[in-house]
């Protein structure tokens, strides 16, 4: 079993839709959770960072962590064509310096 | 563009060639990383340098040789590569005590 599972998609939605991206994980020691966005031919850029359980909102983006279910989500409201990219979840435990575990990435296409 | 730069952006090499990838970070970080990104796979951590010392070598074949001359620069020396080594090679940096890594744009490597 992979430590982090993420549906690769592709996920295609119309402009303005609410998008839900998800990852599940198996290691209960994970404490830090991140979402990266990667455009074609670019490196990943940090989108959201959350510590432990709870919600975090930044503009149209909301990150949720449910540690009891080992499940994290990224919601995108009012999706735009410019949101079309691959979204990578990443996580790590405390005390494990630098070793991020990544999901496979979900490819999202927002159609105008 | 992020504070992490990588050169070259594209590289085509034969199996007998020797080449080097270069990474430079302008963020004042003290940890640097090499990742391999292949299609349909999660990012694979290759090497970690913390305070200019290699702290992780993730079972990477010896045909990949990293070098970190100072906290701002990281190299990946390549020799006698195989076609299956074709991938996007990403460099990242962070502060050792912080969780978030910042990525460069990557070098797209093709081995013929």
Short mmCIF file of C-alpha atoms in Angstrom, two decimals:
data_model
loop_
_atom_site.label_atom_id
_atom_site.label_comp_id
_atom_site.label_asym_id
_atom_site.label_seq_id
_atom_site.Cartn_x
_atom_site.Cartn_y
_atom_site.Cartn_z
CA UNK A 1 0.00 0.00 0.00
CA UNK A 2 1.31 3.43 -0.92
CA UNK A 3 1.81 5.86 1.94
CA UNK A 4 -0.17 8.52 0.07
CA UNK A 5 -2.93 7.79 -2.42
CA UNK A 6 -4.18 10.39 -4.88
CA UNK A 7 -6.45 9.83 -7.87
CA UNK A 8 -4.50 10.97 -10.94
CA UNK A 9 -7.64 11.96 -12.85
CA UNK A 10 -7.85 13.73 -15.20
CA UNK A 11 -10.66 15.76 -13.71
CA UNK A 12 -12.53 18.04 -16.10
CA UNK A 13 -14.97 20.67 -14.85
CA UNK A 14 -16.72 23.71 -16.33
CA UNK A 15 -15.60 27.19 -15.37
CA UNK A 16 -17.19 28.34 -12.13
CA UNK A 17 -17.54 24.84 -10.67
CA UNK A 18 -16.44 23.88 -7.18
CA UNK A 19 -13.56 21.43 -7.37
CA UNK A 20 -12.71 18.89 -4.71
CA UNK A 21 -9.29 17.23 -4.73
CA UNK A 22 -8.41 14.56 -2.21
CA UNK A 23 -5.65 12.43 -0.78
CA UNK A 24 -5.69 9.56 1.68
CA UNK A 25 -2.71 8.40 3.66
CA UNK A 26 -1.74 5.51 5.88
CA UNK A 27 0.88 6.96 8.25
CA UNK A 28 -0.80 8.36 11.35
CA UNK A 29 2.44 10.18 12.24
CA UNK A 30 1.96 12.73 9.46
CA UNK A 31 1.46 16.18 10.96
CA UNK A 32 2.21 18.65 8.17
CA UNK A 33 0.13 18.75 5.02
CA UNK A 34 0.72 20.70 1.85
CA UNK A 35 -0.84 21.22 -1.54
CA UNK A 36 1.34 22.14 -4.48
CA UNK A 37 0.18 23.27 -7.92
CA UNK A 38 2.24 22.36 -10.95
CA UNK A 39 1.65 23.89 -14.33
CA UNK A 40 2.87 22.11 -17.44
CA UNK A 41 6.65 22.40 -17.87
CA UNK A 42 7.04 24.13 -14.49
CA UNK A 43 8.11 23.10 -11.02
CA UNK A 44 5.57 22.63 -8.20
CA UNK A 45 4.59 25.81 -6.34
CA UNK A 46 3.22 25.81 -2.80
CA UNK A 47 -0.49 26.54 -2.65
CA UNK A 48 -1.58 25.67 0.89
CA UNK A 49 0.10 24.51 4.09
CA UNK A 50 -1.72 23.08 7.09
CA UNK A 51 -0.53 21.74 10.41
CA UNK A 52 -2.53 18.92 12.02
CA UNK A 53 -6.32 18.83 11.64
CA UNK A 54 -8.67 21.59 10.63
CA UNK A 55 -9.43 23.97 7.81
CA UNK A 56 -7.45 26.74 6.20
CA UNK A 57 -8.80 29.20 3.69
CA UNK A 58 -6.93 31.43 1.23
CA UNK A 59 -9.06 33.23 -1.31
CA UNK A 60 -10.84 30.67 -3.48
CA UNK A 61 -8.86 27.80 -1.95
CA UNK A 62 -9.71 25.83 1.19
CA UNK A 63 -7.59 23.01 2.62
CA UNK A 64 -9.09 20.50 5.02
CA UNK A 65 -7.35 17.87 7.09
CA UNK A 66 -9.19 15.05 8.85
CA UNK A 67 -6.57 13.11 10.75
CA UNK A 68 -9.09 10.68 12.22
CA UNK A 69 -9.94 9.52 8.70
CA UNK A 70 -6.42 10.10 7.31
CA UNK A 71 -7.95 12.21 4.57
CA UNK A 72 -7.07 15.65 3.22
CA UNK A 73 -8.91 17.79 0.71
CA UNK A 74 -8.39 20.90 -1.36
CA UNK A 75 -11.47 22.81 -2.49
CA UNK A 76 -11.38 25.37 -5.26
CA UNK A 77 -14.37 27.69 -5.51
CA UNK A 78 -15.38 29.49 -8.71
CA UNK A 79 -12.79 27.55 -10.67
CA UNK A 80 -11.06 29.34 -13.53
CA UNK A 81 -9.31 28.07 -16.67
CA UNK A 82 -6.08 29.34 -15.09
CA UNK A 83 -6.57 26.72 -12.35
CA UNK A 84 -5.90 24.01 -14.93
CA UNK A 85 -2.82 22.25 -13.60
CA UNK A 86 -1.68 19.18 -11.69
CA UNK A 87 -2.28 19.36 -7.94
CA UNK A 88 0.08 17.44 -5.68
CA UNK A 89 -0.59 16.67 -2.05
CA UNK A 90 2.43 16.25 0.20
CA UNK A 91 2.85 15.44 3.86
CA UNK A 92 5.44 14.65 6.48
CA UNK A 93 5.76 13.73 10.10
CA UNK A 94 7.47 15.83 12.74
CA UNK A 95 11.09 15.08 13.45
CA UNK A 96 11.69 13.65 9.97
CA UNK A 97 13.63 16.53 8.56
CA UNK A 98 12.83 17.38 4.99
CA UNK A 99 11.29 14.11 3.83
CA UNK A 100 8.04 15.02 2.16
CA UNK A 101 5.89 12.18 0.87
CA UNK A 102 3.99 13.13 -2.27
CA UNK A 103 0.85 11.85 -3.89
CA UNK A 104 0.86 11.06 -7.57
CA UNK A 105 -0.91 14.31 -8.44
CA UNK A 106 -4.38 15.00 -9.88
CA UNK A 107 -4.60 16.68 -13.26
CA UNK A 108 -7.39 19.27 -13.37
CA UNK A 109 -8.81 20.90 -16.47
CA UNK A 110 -11.23 23.78 -16.13
CA UNK A 111 -13.08 24.39 -19.38
CA UNK A 112 -14.27 27.91 -20.28
CA UNK B 1 9.37 32.48 -11.04
CA UNK B 2 10.50 31.11 -7.67
CA UNK B 3 13.76 31.85 -5.86
CA UNK B 4 15.16 28.52 -7.05
CA UNK B 5 16.73 28.38 -10.50
CA UNK B 6 17.85 25.36 -12.48
CA UNK B 7 20.00 25.02 -15.58
CA UNK B 8 19.76 23.72 -18.17
CA UNK B 9 15.99 23.58 -18.57
CA UNK B 10 16.25 20.86 -21.20
CA UNK B 11 18.99 18.29 -21.76
CA UNK B 12 19.36 15.50 -24.29
CA UNK B 13 22.25 13.13 -23.76
CA UNK B 14 23.52 9.82 -24.99
CA UNK B 15 24.10 6.91 -22.67
CA UNK B 16 27.88 7.44 -22.72
CA UNK B 17 27.81 11.19 -22.05
CA UNK B 18 28.70 13.01 -18.85
CA UNK B 19 26.68 16.07 -17.95
CA UNK B 20 25.77 18.10 -14.88
CA UNK B 21 22.59 19.74 -13.67
CA UNK B 22 22.87 22.93 -11.68
CA UNK B 23 20.57 24.39 -9.04
CA UNK B 24 20.85 27.71 -7.24
CA UNK B 25 18.61 29.05 -4.50
CA UNK B 26 18.32 32.72 -3.61
CA UNK B 27 16.13 32.25 -0.52
CA UNK B 28 18.77 31.97 2.19
CA UNK B 29 17.82 28.36 2.87
CA UNK B 30 20.14 25.77 4.39
CA UNK B 31 18.74 22.53 2.97
CA UNK B 32 18.57 21.45 -0.66
CA UNK B 33 17.02 18.47 -2.40
CA UNK B 34 17.02 16.58 -5.69
CA UNK B 35 13.81 14.90 -6.85
CA UNK B 36 12.98 12.82 -9.90
CA UNK B 37 9.53 13.22 -11.45
CA UNK B 38 8.43 10.57 -13.94
CA UNK B 39 5.11 10.35 -15.69
CA UNK B 40 2.34 8.74 -13.64
CA UNK B 41 4.54 8.50 -10.54
CA UNK B 42 4.87 10.53 -7.35
CA UNK B 43 7.94 12.68 -6.88
CA UNK B 44 10.87 10.52 -5.84
CA UNK B 45 13.32 12.01 -3.37
CA UNK B 46 16.89 11.33 -4.49
CA UNK B 47 19.23 13.31 -2.25
CA UNK B 48 19.03 15.70 0.68
CA UNK B 49 21.69 18.11 1.78
CA UNK B 50 21.31 19.79 5.16
CA UNK B 51 23.84 22.45 6.15
CA UNK B 52 25.93 21.32 3.16
CA UNK B 53 26.14 17.72 4.37
CA UNK B 54 24.42 14.89 2.57
CA UNK B 55 21.89 13.44 4.98
CA UNK B 56 19.89 11.25 2.64
CA UNK B 57 20.71 9.10 -0.33
CA UNK B 58 17.52 7.35 -1.29
CA UNK B 59 19.00 4.21 -2.89
CA UNK B 60 19.94 6.16 -5.98
CA UNK B 61 22.21 4.42 -8.55
CA UNK B 62 25.82 5.57 -8.54
CA UNK B 63 25.46 6.97 -12.06
CA UNK B 64 23.89 9.96 -10.27
CA UNK B 65 26.37 11.89 -8.15
CA UNK B 66 25.33 14.98 -6.16
CA UNK B 67 27.55 17.82 -5.05
CA UNK B 68 26.76 20.70 -2.70
CA UNK B 69 29.69 23.14 -2.60
CA UNK B 70 27.79 25.68 -0.46
CA UNK B 71 24.30 26.28 0.87
CA UNK B 72 23.18 28.11 -2.27
CA UNK B 73 24.32 25.68 -4.94
CA UNK B 74 23.56 22.07 -5.73
CA UNK B 75 24.74 19.95 -8.64
CA UNK B 76 23.74 16.57 -9.99
CA UNK B 77 26.48 14.93 -12.03
CA UNK B 78 25.28 12.37 -14.56
CA UNK B 79 27.24 9.64 -16.30
CA UNK B 80 26.38 6.49 -18.28
CA UNK B 81 22.67 7.02 -17.82
CA UNK B 82 19.95 4.69 -19.06
CA UNK B 83 16.89 5.59 -21.13
CA UNK B 84 14.69 4.94 -18.07
CA UNK B 85 16.46 7.84 -16.36
CA UNK B 86 14.62 10.23 -18.69
CA UNK B 87 12.47 12.40 -16.44
CA UNK B 88 12.02 15.87 -14.97
CA UNK B 89 14.66 16.51 -12.32
CA UNK B 90 13.56 19.00 -9.70
CA UNK B 91 15.63 20.86 -7.19
CA UNK B 92 14.08 22.23 -4.00
CA UNK B 93 15.26 24.16 -0.96
CA UNK B 94 14.02 24.86 2.54
CA UNK B 95 15.07 25.92 5.99
CA UNK B 96 16.06 22.79 7.90
CA UNK B 97 13.66 23.52 10.76
CA UNK B 98 10.72 24.40 8.51
CA UNK B 99 8.39 22.05 6.69
CA UNK B 100 7.85 23.74 3.37
CA UNK B 101 10.06 23.18 0.35
CA UNK B 102 10.34 25.53 -2.60
CA UNK B 103 10.93 24.07 -6.02
CA UNK B 104 12.80 25.14 -9.11
CA UNK B 105 11.36 24.80 -12.62
CA UNK B 106 13.17 21.51 -13.26
CA UNK B 107 15.45 20.11 -15.95
CA UNK B 108 13.74 17.93 -18.54
CA UNK B 109 16.26 15.16 -19.22
CA UNK B 110 16.06 12.82 -22.19
CA UNK B 111 18.52 9.93 -22.43
CA UNK B 112 18.83 8.41 -25.90
#
